[in-house]
Amino acid sequence: MREDGVPAGWAISPGYIAYPDAVAAMEARVQAIVDGQAGELVWLLEHPPLYTAGVSAKQADLLEPDRFPVFESARGGQYTYHGPGQRVVYVMLDLRKRRQDVRAFVAALEDWVIDALAAFNVVGEVRPCRVGVWVDRKAPGLPVREEKIAAIGVKIRRWVSFHGISLNVEPDLTHFSGIIPCGITEHGVTSLVDQGLPVTMDEVDAALKASFERVFGPVVLAEPPA
């Protein structure tokens, strides 16, 4: 929760936003927050199909380098996929007015996603040494398979956060096959629709908003960054 109770902006962009444009907008907004010239912003959007390489990415984990555009990213983590049907949320929060603890912030992001998934009766969980949110796929006569439903990758600059989370609502899961997602080979990737839940992006956005307010505090509707 923010110490002074000031709500964060909550903005949703229609259509697909090009990754370089989103990064440029985030960079500008984060600098404005650092300088005290803008408020916090939570920005929800979708990207066209692409791969991003976090600061820990290994070239060997990019299995199909020519399949989609590949962008280097300043966020933590390794390779990940973004594309239609995936809700990307860029979280630009001023931790100087919250809690200056990176581990606690990442844990709060995980709690936020887990709480939102609970709105659809999905049990999201965290795993030791694995950032993100996981679900168990259970099939009769087969061992339980752990699958990742949401990725988390953040960067902190002068205690202002950016980048954030990606939650798989209804992406084309075959698009993940061009990379080793987050460097993990022994577990799968899933989505809400893949779990048998035909939810809409609007329904997911409503659940994310309600859960964000429980975990991080109030929001107010805002315009997406230019």
XYZ file of N, CA, C and O in Angstrom, residues 19-205:
748
model
N 6.452 -3.176 -29.228
C 7.293 -3.253 -28.035
C 8.215 -2.045 -27.878
O 8.284 -1.470 -26.780
N 8.919 -1.599 -28.924
C 9.794 -0.423 -28.731
C 9.021 0.821 -28.298
O 9.525 1.624 -27.503
N 7.795 0.992 -28.816
C 6.986 2.141 -28.415
C 6.611 2.049 -26.939
O 6.609 3.062 -26.214
N 6.270 0.843 -26.486
C 5.910 0.659 -25.081
C 7.099 0.946 -24.171
O 6.960 1.608 -23.132
N 8.271 0.458 -24.549
C 9.462 0.692 -23.727
C 9.785 2.171 -23.670
O 10.100 2.720 -22.592
N 9.693 2.876 -24.800
C 9.967 4.316 -24.812
C 8.988 5.069 -23.912
O 9.379 5.980 -23.167
N 7.716 4.668 -23.960
C 6.715 5.316 -23.120
C 6.973 5.045 -21.646
O 6.838 5.929 -20.793
N 7.359 3.799 -21.333
C 7.695 3.477 -19.940
C 8.889 4.264 -19.451
O 8.884 4.807 -18.336
N 9.927 4.338 -20.262
C 11.129 5.074 -19.873
C 10.788 6.524 -19.543
O 11.246 7.069 -18.534
N 9.982 7.143 -20.394
C 9.611 8.539 -20.169
C 8.767 8.691 -18.905
O 8.978 9.626 -18.112
N 7.840 7.766 -18.704
C 6.961 7.885 -17.530
C 7.740 7.644 -16.246
O 7.542 8.355 -15.245
N 8.631 6.652 -16.251
C 9.425 6.377 -15.051
C 10.288 7.571 -14.688
O 10.397 7.950 -13.514
N 10.902 8.205 -15.694
C 11.714 9.387 -15.400
C 10.863 10.503 -14.824
O 11.281 11.207 -13.894
N 9.660 10.656 -15.347
C 8.763 11.691 -14.817
C 8.355 11.389 -13.380
O 8.243 12.303 -12.548
N 8.139 10.115 -13.073
C 7.816 9.744 -11.689
C 9.002 10.026 -10.777
O 8.854 10.592 -9.681
N 10.204 9.640 -11.221
C 11.415 9.910 -10.440
C 11.549 11.399 -10.151
O 11.903 11.814 -9.033
N 11.245 12.228 -11.150
C 11.396 13.680 -11.013
C 10.225 14.336 -10.302
O 10.206 15.568 -10.148
N 9.230 13.551 -9.905
C 8.074 14.113 -9.219
C 7.119 14.848 -10.134
O 6.313 15.661 -9.677
N 7.157 14.547 -11.439
C 6.329 15.262 -12.404
C 5.158 14.429 -12.922
O 4.391 14.907 -13.754
N 5.040 13.203 -12.464
C 3.928 12.339 -12.885
C 3.644 11.344 -11.777
O 4.503 11.053 -10.934
N 2.414 10.828 -11.802
C 2.020 9.853 -10.808
C 2.275 8.436 -11.269
O 2.664 8.175 -12.411
N 2.041 7.504 -10.384
C 2.205 6.081 -10.691
C 1.216 5.656 -11.778
O 0.141 6.246 -11.926
N 1.597 4.617 -12.509
C 0.735 4.142 -13.581
C 0.848 2.633 -13.729
O 1.956 2.080 -13.733
N -0.304 1.990 -13.861
C -0.384 0.571 -14.211
C -0.994 0.524 -15.611
O -2.115 0.985 -15.824
N -0.238 -0.021 -16.560
C -0.606 0.070 -17.974
C -0.836 -1.325 -18.533
O 0.074 -2.147 -18.582
N -2.066 -1.602 -18.966
C -2.456 -2.902 -19.509
C -2.513 -2.824 -21.025
O -3.111 -1.889 -21.581
N -1.919 -3.818 -21.693
C -1.873 -3.799 -23.150
C -1.622 -5.193 -23.697
O -1.412 -6.145 -22.950
N -1.639 -5.286 -25.032
C -1.220 -6.492 -25.750
C -0.161 -6.096 -26.763
O -0.181 -4.983 -27.302
N 0.767 -7.013 -27.020
C 1.781 -6.820 -28.042
C 1.497 -7.733 -29.231
O 0.865 -8.790 -29.067
N 1.991 -7.379 -30.419
C 2.032 -8.369 -31.498
C 3.042 -9.454 -31.133
O 3.823 -9.275 -30.182
N 3.072 -10.578 -31.838
C 3.982 -11.668 -31.448
C 5.448 -11.236 -31.477
O 5.927 -10.666 -32.458
N 6.150 -11.522 -30.376
C 7.571 -11.154 -30.274
C 8.200 -11.905 -29.113
O 7.515 -12.438 -28.239
N 9.525 -11.938 -29.120
C 10.281 -12.480 -28.001
C 11.104 -11.345 -27.378
O 11.572 -10.448 -28.082
N 11.261 -11.400 -26.061
C 12.131 -10.451 -25.381
C 13.195 -11.221 -24.606
O 12.943 -12.316 -24.107
N 14.369 -10.615 -24.542
C 15.492 -11.212 -23.826
C 15.815 -10.352 -22.619
O 16.250 -9.208 -22.770
N 15.579 -10.882 -21.427
C 15.929 -10.166 -20.206
C 17.429 -10.165 -19.981
O 18.202 -10.755 -20.753
N 17.843 -9.540 -18.903
C 19.282 -9.346 -18.669
C 20.010 -10.666 -18.410
O 21.236 -10.721 -18.524
N 19.276 -11.730 -18.068
C 19.919 -13.026 -17.811
C 19.738 -14.007 -18.964
O 20.039 -15.199 -18.823
N 19.252 -13.528 -20.124
C 18.955 -14.423 -21.238
C 20.217 -15.087 -21.783
O 21.275 -14.466 -21.876
N 20.075 -16.369 -22.151
C 21.158 -17.134 -22.761
C 20.810 -17.372 -24.225
O 19.710 -17.830 -24.542
N 21.747 -17.085 -25.117
C 21.485 -17.185 -26.546
C 20.986 -18.575 -26.942
O 20.155 -18.715 -27.846
N 21.458 -19.598 -26.256
C 21.047 -20.967 -26.586
C 19.561 -21.202 -26.333
O 18.978 -22.153 -26.866
N 18.940 -20.354 -25.513
C 17.521 -20.515 -25.211
C 16.616 -19.914 -26.281
O 15.396 -20.055 -26.207
N 17.202 -19.209 -27.258
C 16.433 -18.699 -28.392
C 16.498 -19.752 -29.497
O 17.450 -19.820 -30.272
N 15.497 -20.591 -29.571
C 15.520 -21.755 -30.452
C 15.193 -21.408 -31.903
O 15.689 -22.068 -32.819
N 14.356 -20.399 -32.107
C 13.954 -20.001 -33.455
C 14.118 -18.488 -33.603
O 13.144 -17.735 -33.528
N 15.337 -18.025 -33.824
C 15.599 -16.576 -33.830
C 14.912 -15.817 -34.957
O 14.759 -14.585 -34.861
N 14.477 -16.504 -36.002
C 13.849 -15.825 -37.132
C 12.326 -15.923 -37.116
O 11.663 -15.469 -38.058
N 11.778 -16.505 -36.075
C 10.323 -16.732 -36.061
C 9.558 -15.432 -35.828
O 8.607 -15.113 -36.542
N 9.942 -14.694 -34.782
C 9.331 -13.413 -34.449
C 10.437 -12.402 -34.150
O 11.577 -12.793 -33.885
N 10.113 -11.099 -34.169
C 11.119 -10.119 -33.755
C 11.598 -10.403 -32.339
O 10.820 -10.850 -31.487
N 12.882 -10.145 -32.099
C 13.487 -10.373 -30.789
C 14.017 -9.031 -30.279
O 14.747 -8.337 -30.988
N 13.655 -8.685 -29.056
C 14.070 -7.419 -28.475
C 14.814 -7.664 -27.166
O 14.353 -8.443 -26.327
N 15.923 -6.992 -27.010
C 16.607 -7.008 -25.718
C 15.822 -6.139 -24.746
O 15.298 -5.090 -25.119
N 15.769 -6.581 -23.500
C 14.984 -5.880 -22.487
C 15.822 -5.658 -21.242
O 16.658 -6.488 -20.881
N 15.576 -4.538 -20.582
C 16.312 -4.223 -19.358
C 15.716 -4.902 -18.132
O 16.279 -4.798 -17.038
N 14.612 -5.620 -18.309
C 13.988 -6.271 -17.159
C 14.829 -7.460 -16.706
O 15.675 -7.984 -17.436
N 14.550 -7.934 -15.501
C 15.173 -9.152 -15.029
C 14.600 -10.363 -15.747
O 13.537 -10.307 -16.362
N 15.327 -11.466 -15.697
C 14.827 -12.705 -16.283
C 15.487 -13.046 -17.596
O 16.483 -12.442 -18.001
N 14.917 -14.048 -18.268
C 15.516 -14.589 -19.481
C 14.593 -14.340 -20.677
O 14.022 -13.261 -20.789
N 14.453 -15.313 -21.565
C 13.587 -15.111 -22.723
C 12.127 -15.321 -22.348
O 11.781 -16.219 -21.576
N 11.282 -14.488 -22.940
C 9.854 -14.699 -22.782
C 9.154 -14.301 -24.068
O 9.733 -13.636 -24.939
N 7.921 -14.724 -24.188
C 7.101 -14.437 -25.363
C 5.998 -13.471 -24.979
O 5.415 -13.565 -23.899
N 5.688 -12.531 -25.872
C 4.494 -11.691 -25.756
C 3.727 -11.779 -27.059
O 4.330 -11.856 -28.148
N 2.403 -11.737 -26.957
C 1.607 -11.783 -28.168
C 0.122 -11.653 -27.888
O -0.302 -11.532 -26.725
N -0.683 -11.640 -28.931
C -2.135 -11.526 -28.779
C -2.690 -12.584 -27.836
O -2.238 -13.729 -27.824
N -3.661 -12.174 -27.044
C -4.262 -13.091 -26.091
C -3.530 -13.159 -24.763
O -3.941 -13.889 -23.859
N -2.466 -12.409 -24.642
C -1.717 -12.351 -23.385
C -1.856 -10.938 -22.819
O -1.599 -9.956 -23.517
N -2.263 -10.846 -21.577
C -2.374 -9.530 -20.951
C -1.028 -9.156 -20.337
O -0.566 -9.803 -19.395
N -0.414 -8.154 -20.925
C 0.828 -7.596 -20.393
C 0.468 -6.399 -19.531
O -0.352 -5.558 -19.924
N 1.056 -6.328 -18.354
C 0.793 -5.218 -17.441
C 2.125 -4.607 -17.027
O 2.936 -5.267 -16.358
N 2.341 -3.376 -17.427
C 3.547 -2.650 -17.038
C 3.237 -1.826 -15.796
O 2.300 -1.015 -15.790
N 4.021 -2.064 -14.764
C 3.717 -1.548 -13.423
C 4.766 -0.506 -13.043
O 5.905 -0.844 -12.721
N 4.361 0.746 -13.079
C 5.263 1.857 -12.773
C 4.872 2.460 -11.429
O 4.026 3.357 -11.350
N 5.457 1.911 -10.381
C 5.131 2.310 -9.015
C 6.335 2.945 -8.344
O 7.477 2.551 -8.579
N 6.058 3.917 -7.493
C 7.099 4.642 -6.760
C 7.319 3.963 -5.415
O 6.574 4.202 -4.454
N 8.318 3.096 -5.348
C 8.557 2.352 -4.106
C 9.106 3.238 -3.003
O 9.134 2.821 -1.842
N 9.510 4.456 -3.323
C 9.908 5.401 -2.274
C 8.719 5.759 -1.396
O 8.894 6.146 -0.241
N 7.521 5.610 -1.946
C 6.296 5.929 -1.208
C 5.557 4.665 -0.774
O 4.433 4.733 -0.285
N 6.208 3.535 -0.983
C 5.621 2.263 -0.599
C 6.600 1.530 0.333
O 6.759 1.928 1.476
N 7.284 0.537 -0.192
C 8.274 -0.198 0.597
C 9.489 -0.439 -0.267
O 9.377 -1.040 -1.338
N 10.626 0.022 0.159
C 11.846 -0.088 -0.632
C 12.500 -1.451 -0.399
O 13.536 -1.573 0.242
N 11.854 -2.470 -0.953
C 12.294 -3.848 -0.785
C 11.937 -4.589 -2.073
O 10.759 -4.862 -2.331
N 12.931 -4.888 -2.889
C 12.668 -5.483 -4.200
C 12.043 -6.866 -4.067
O 11.096 -7.214 -4.776
N 12.567 -7.680 -3.157
C 12.001 -9.026 -2.980
C 10.541 -8.961 -2.547
O 9.701 -9.718 -3.035
N 10.236 -8.051 -1.638
C 8.858 -7.914 -1.188
C 7.964 -7.422 -2.321
O 6.801 -7.833 -2.440
N 8.511 -6.571 -3.184
C 7.733 -6.076 -4.320
C 7.409 -7.209 -5.288
O 6.259 -7.352 -5.727
N 8.386 -8.034 -5.623
C 8.141 -9.165 -6.524
C 7.135 -10.132 -5.902
O 6.232 -10.639 -6.576
N 7.260 -10.377 -4.605
C 6.306 -11.253 -3.921
C 4.897 -10.665 -3.973
O 3.912 -11.404 -4.133
N 4.794 -9.343 -3.869
C 3.480 -8.696 -3.947
C 2.896 -8.826 -5.351
O 1.681 -9.022 -5.514
N 3.748 -8.743 -6.390
C 3.264 -8.961 -7.751
C 2.726 -10.385 -7.908
O 1.671 -10.601 -8.526
N 3.428 -11.352 -7.357
C 2.957 -12.735 -7.406
C 1.636 -12.880 -6.661
O 0.699 -13.537 -7.158
N 1.531 -12.263 -5.483
C 0.282 -12.324 -4.717
C -0.872 -11.715 -5.505
O -2.011 -12.214 -5.456
N -0.583 -10.624 -6.198
C -1.603 -9.949 -7.014
C -2.150 -10.891 -8.086
O -3.367 -11.035 -8.239
N -1.259 -11.548 -8.812
C -1.701 -12.457 -9.869
C -2.457 -13.644 -9.287
O -3.516 -14.041 -9.799
N -1.947 -14.201 -8.211
C -2.607 -15.348 -7.571
C -4.011 -14.980 -7.128
O -4.975 -15.743 -7.313
N -4.163 -13.788 -6.554
C -5.480 -13.341 -6.099
C -6.423 -13.135 -7.282
O -7.608 -13.466 -7.212
N -5.908 -12.608 -8.394
C -6.746 -12.420 -9.576
C -7.186 -13.764 -10.157
O -8.337 -13.931 -10.567
N -6.278 -14.739 -10.197
C -6.634 -16.060 -10.713
C -7.718 -16.719 -9.869
O -8.555 -17.468 -10.391
N -7.709 -16.440 -8.578
C -8.714 -17.035 -7.687
C -10.127 -16.624 -8.071
O -11.086 -17.356 -7.792
N -10.271 -15.472 -8.753
C -11.592 -15.041 -9.206
C -12.180 -16.015 -10.220
O -13.394 -16.052 -10.420
N -11.321 -16.808 -10.859
C -11.761 -17.803 -11.834
C -11.592 -19.232 -11.300
O -11.583 -20.197 -12.072
N -11.438 -19.333 -9.983
C -11.254 -20.629 -9.312
C -10.008 -21.363 -9.801
O -9.981 -22.601 -9.844
N -9.004 -20.603 -10.168
C -7.712 -21.161 -10.552
C -6.759 -21.000 -9.378
O -6.625 -19.902 -8.820
N -6.100 -22.077 -9.000
C -5.160 -22.038 -7.879
C -3.764 -21.744 -8.436
O -3.096 -22.625 -8.980
N -3.350 -20.495 -8.309
C -1.998 -20.125 -8.700
C -1.058 -20.264 -7.518
O -1.447 -20.041 -6.374
N 0.179 -20.659 -7.806
C 1.149 -20.885 -6.738
C 2.516 -20.375 -7.165
O 2.793 -20.221 -8.363
N 3.371 -20.133 -6.192
C 4.767 -19.807 -6.470
C 5.614 -21.028 -6.165
O 5.196 -21.935 -5.445
N 6.804 -21.032 -6.746
C 7.731 -22.141 -6.552
C 9.080 -21.580 -6.099
O 9.510 -20.530 -6.599
N 9.764 -22.264 -5.166
C 11.075 -21.792 -4.714
C 12.045 -21.652 -5.890
O 12.133 -22.532 -6.754
N 12.740 -20.520 -5.929
C 13.777 -20.247 -6.936
C 13.215 -20.092 -8.346
O 13.972 -20.110 -9.321
N 11.887 -19.967 -8.495
C 11.285 -19.769 -9.808
C 10.301 -18.617 -9.727
O 9.229 -18.744 -9.145
N 10.672 -17.473 -10.295
C 9.782 -16.318 -10.273
C 8.623 -16.558 -11.222
O 8.778 -17.150 -12.293
N 7.451 -16.119 -10.855
C 6.265 -16.280 -11.690
C 5.180 -17.020 -10.938
O 5.298 -17.316 -9.742
N 4.101 -17.304 -11.645
C 2.952 -17.986 -11.036
C 2.671 -19.260 -11.826
O 2.637 -19.252 -13.065
N 2.439 -20.338 -11.096
C 2.325 -21.677 -11.659
C 0.995 -22.306 -11.276
O 0.426 -22.006 -10.225
N 0.526 -23.209 -12.132
C -0.653 -24.014 -11.810
C -0.307 -25.481 -12.055
O 0.606 -25.797 -12.827
N -1.023 -26.349 -11.389
C -0.833 -27.794 -11.559
C -1.894 -28.341 -12.506
O -3.095 -28.104 -12.319
N -1.440 -29.054 -13.529
C -2.373 -29.746 -14.419
C -2.488 -31.193 -13.957
O -1.485 -31.916 -13.901
N -3.711 -31.582 -13.624
C -3.947 -32.921 -13.108
C -4.804 -33.703 -14.092
O -5.875 -33.255 -14.488
N -4.315 -34.836 -14.507
C -5.056 -35.712 -15.414
C -5.084 -37.116 -14.824
O -4.092 -37.569 -14.242
N -6.214 -37.801 -14.944
C -6.320 -39.148 -14.369
C -5.218 -40.073 -14.871
O -4.966 -40.166 -16.079
N -4.537 -40.727 -13.943
C -3.521 -41.705 -14.287
C -2.184 -41.139 -14.687
O -1.270 -41.897 -15.032
N -2.050 -39.801 -14.660
C -0.790 -39.160 -15.056
C -0.230 -38.346 -13.891
O -0.984 -37.858 -13.033
N 1.088 -38.182 -13.825
C 1.659 -37.353 -12.767
C 1.255 -35.892 -12.941
O 0.991 -35.433 -14.065
N 1.214 -35.170 -11.862
C 0.884 -33.745 -11.911
C 1.970 -33.004 -12.688
O 3.158 -33.235 -12.495
N 1.552 -32.137 -13.598
C 2.487 -31.360 -14.406
C 2.382 -29.889 -14.004
O 1.280 -29.316 -14.028
N 3.497 -29.284 -13.640
C 3.516 -27.860 -13.304
C 3.621 -27.044 -14.583
O 4.458 -27.320 -15.445
N 2.757 -26.043 -14.720
C 2.765 -25.197 -15.906
C 2.689 -23.726 -15.500
O 1.974 -23.364 -14.562
N 3.413 -22.913 -16.235
C 3.487 -21.491 -15.911
C 2.359 -20.739 -16.609
O 2.162 -20.868 -17.819
N 1.641 -19.939 -15.826
C 0.530 -19.175 -16.384
C 0.821 -17.680 -16.411
O 0.176 -16.935 -17.152
N 1.792 -17.238 -15.631
C 2.139 -15.813 -15.604
C 3.626 -15.651 -15.349
O 4.192 -16.308 -14.472
N 4.247 -14.765 -16.136
C 5.663 -14.445 -15.962
C 5.801 -13.074 -15.313
O 4.934 -12.203 -15.488
N 6.884 -12.893 -14.584
C 7.162 -11.625 -13.916
C 8.602 -11.223 -14.205
O 9.524 -12.035 -14.059
N 8.780 -10.008 -14.650
C 10.120 -9.472 -14.885
C 10.093 -7.973 -14.673
O 9.325 -7.262 -15.342
N 10.862 -7.478 -13.743
C 10.805 -6.057 -13.405
C 12.205 -5.444 -13.414
O 13.214 -6.137 -13.347
N 12.206 -4.142 -13.489
C 13.421 -3.350 -13.310
C 13.084 -2.224 -12.345
O 11.956 -1.703 -12.361
N 14.028 -1.874 -11.515
C 13.845 -0.778 -10.563
C 14.879 0.300 -10.877
O 16.080 0.009 -10.945
N 14.417 1.508 -11.071
C 15.321 2.635 -11.302
C 15.024 3.721 -10.276
O 13.941 4.279 -10.253
N 15.997 3.964 -9.431
C 15.858 4.968 -8.364
C 14.549 4.750 -7.599
O 13.808 5.647 -7.289
N 14.278 3.477 -7.338
C 13.126 3.007 -6.568
C 11.778 3.245 -7.251
O 10.737 3.266 -6.607
N 11.810 3.389 -8.579
C 10.575 3.374 -9.363
C 10.623 2.127 -10.246
O 11.618 1.877 -10.929
N 9.543 1.362 -10.238
C 9.509 0.095 -10.978
C 9.009 0.296 -12.401
O 8.245 1.233 -12.686
N 9.445 -0.596 -13.274
C 8.805 -0.709 -14.571
C 8.985 -2.117 -15.123
O 9.542 -2.969 -14.446
N 8.456 -2.342 -16.345
C 8.148 -3.682 -16.850
C 7.106 -4.284 -15.891
O 6.335 -3.531 -15.309
N 7.007 -5.590 -15.719
C 5.937 -6.077 -14.851
C 5.573 -7.522 -15.058
O 6.419 -8.401 -14.911
N 4.293 -7.776 -15.452
C 3.802 -9.151 -15.531
C 3.199 -9.429 -16.902
O 2.811 -8.507 -17.626
N 3.132 -10.689 -17.253
C 2.368 -11.121 -18.428
C 1.558 -12.342 -18.022
O 2.113 -13.326 -17.527
N 0.253 -12.243 -18.212
C -0.680 -13.304 -17.819
C -1.273 -13.906 -19.087
O -1.848 -13.197 -19.927
N -1.159 -15.216 -19.213
C -1.658 -15.905 -20.398
C -3.167 -16.117 -20.284
O -3.633 -16.928 -19.481
N -3.898 -15.382 -21.099
C -5.351 -15.520 -21.136
C -5.734 -16.496 -22.254
O -6.276 -17.560 -22.002
N -5.431 -16.131 -23.506
C -5.691 -17.026 -24.640
C -4.653 -16.818 -25.742
O -5.007 -16.578 -26.897
N -3.362 -16.872 -25.422
C -2.371 -16.764 -26.495
C -2.241 -18.080 -27.246
O -2.722 -19.119 -26.787
N -1.593 -18.022 -28.390
C -1.242 -19.241 -29.121
C -0.039 -19.860 -28.402
O 1.086 -19.379 -28.522
N -0.274 -20.910 -27.661
C 0.786 -21.500 -26.842
C 1.904 -22.108 -27.672
O 3.021 -22.300 -27.172
N 1.637 -22.402 -28.944
C 2.720 -22.931 -29.779
C 3.797 -21.880 -30.023
O 4.932 -22.223 -30.370
N 3.469 -20.612 -29.844
C 4.456 -19.556 -30.045
C 5.578 -19.604 -29.009
O 6.654 -19.053 -29.244
N 5.323 -20.239 -27.893
C 6.360 -20.360 -26.865
C 7.450 -21.349 -27.279
O 8.522 -21.374 -26.671
N 7.183 -22.159 -28.292
C 8.139 -23.200 -28.655
C 9.394 -22.651 -29.321
O 10.373 -23.375 -29.490
N 9.384 -21.389 -29.695
C 10.569 -20.799 -30.303
C 11.635 -20.397 -29.306
O 12.733 -19.964 -29.700
N 11.333 -20.521 -28.027
C 12.280 -20.189 -26.958
C 12.190 -21.250 -25.871
O 11.274 -22.077 -25.863
N 13.140 -21.213 -24.969
C 12.998 -21.930 -23.700
C 12.534 -20.873 -22.699
O 13.324 -20.050 -22.240
N 11.234 -20.836 -22.410
C 10.699 -19.738 -21.596
C 11.356 -19.662 -20.224
O 11.352 -20.636 -19.465
N 11.937 -18.517 -19.938
C 12.580 -18.272 -18.646
C 13.665 -19.301 -18.340
O 14.006 -19.524 -17.172
N 14.187 -19.955 -19.383
C 15.263 -20.919 -19.197
C 14.851 -22.232 -18.578
O 15.691 -23.034 -18.169
N 13.543 -22.509 -18.536
C 13.036 -23.708 -17.857
C 12.508 -24.690 -18.892
O 11.593 -24.381 -19.662
N 13.076 -25.892 -18.912
C 12.677 -26.897 -19.894
C 11.776 -27.981 -19.321
O 11.074 -28.661 -20.066
N 11.802 -28.172 -18.014
C 11.113 -29.322 -17.435
C 9.650 -29.065 -17.102
O 8.956 -29.950 -16.581
N 9.160 -27.876 -17.385
C 7.768 -27.555 -17.087
C 7.126 -26.888 -18.293
O 7.808 -26.311 -19.147
N 5.798 -26.924 -18.355
C 5.083 -26.387 -19.498
C 4.577 -24.973 -19.289
O 4.834 -24.331 -18.264
N 3.847 -24.501 -20.295
C 3.210 -23.191 -20.272
C 1.727 -23.400 -20.509
O 1.323 -24.242 -21.321
N 0.906 -22.630 -19.809
C -0.537 -22.776 -19.950
C -1.195 -21.398 -19.974
O -0.527 -20.364 -19.889
N -2.511 -21.409 -20.125
C -3.298 -20.173 -20.128
C -4.644 -20.456 -19.474
O -4.996 -21.616 -19.218
N -5.402 -19.403 -19.245
C -6.723 -19.591 -18.660
C -7.615 -20.408 -19.589
O -8.320 -21.330 -19.151
N -7.585 -20.100 -20.886
C -8.417 -20.851 -21.821
C -7.928 -22.291 -21.937
O -8.727 -23.231 -22.011
N -6.622 -22.489 -21.904
C -6.064 -23.837 -21.937
C -6.489 -24.642 -20.719
O -6.570 -25.874 -20.772
N -6.779 -23.952 -19.627
C -7.260 -24.616 -18.417
C -8.769 -24.875 -18.462
O -9.365 -25.308 -17.477
N -9.392 -24.577 -19.607
C -10.818 -24.832 -19.760
C -11.700 -23.693 -19.315
O -12.896 -23.906 -19.052
N -11.143 -22.475 -19.256
C -11.894 -21.314 -18.793
C -11.978 -20.285 -19.917
O -11.040 -19.519 -20.149
N -13.088 -20.227 -20.640
C -13.222 -19.297 -21.768
C -13.526 -17.874 -21.312
O -14.570 -17.298 -21.633
N -12.597 -17.286 -20.570
C -12.808 -15.938 -20.045
C -12.378 -14.909 -21.086
O -11.555 -15.182 -21.963
N -12.924 -13.709 -20.981
C -12.570 -12.626 -21.884
C -11.470 -11.765 -21.266
O -11.249 -11.793 -20.044
N -10.816 -10.968 -22.102
C -9.794 -10.070 -21.592
C -10.404 -9.042 -20.647
O -9.789 -8.662 -19.645
N -11.624 -8.598 -20.941
C -12.288 -7.637 -20.050
C -12.505 -8.241 -18.664
O -12.345 -7.557 -17.644
N -12.886 -9.510 -18.622
C -13.092 -10.170 -17.332
C -11.771 -10.291 -16.571
O -11.727 -10.094 -15.350
N -10.698 -10.592 -17.285
C -9.384 -10.673 -16.648
C -8.958 -9.305 -16.131
O -8.447 -9.180 -15.012
N -9.195 -8.268 -16.925
C -8.825 -6.919 -16.490
C -9.574 -6.530 -15.216
O -8.996 -5.904 -14.310
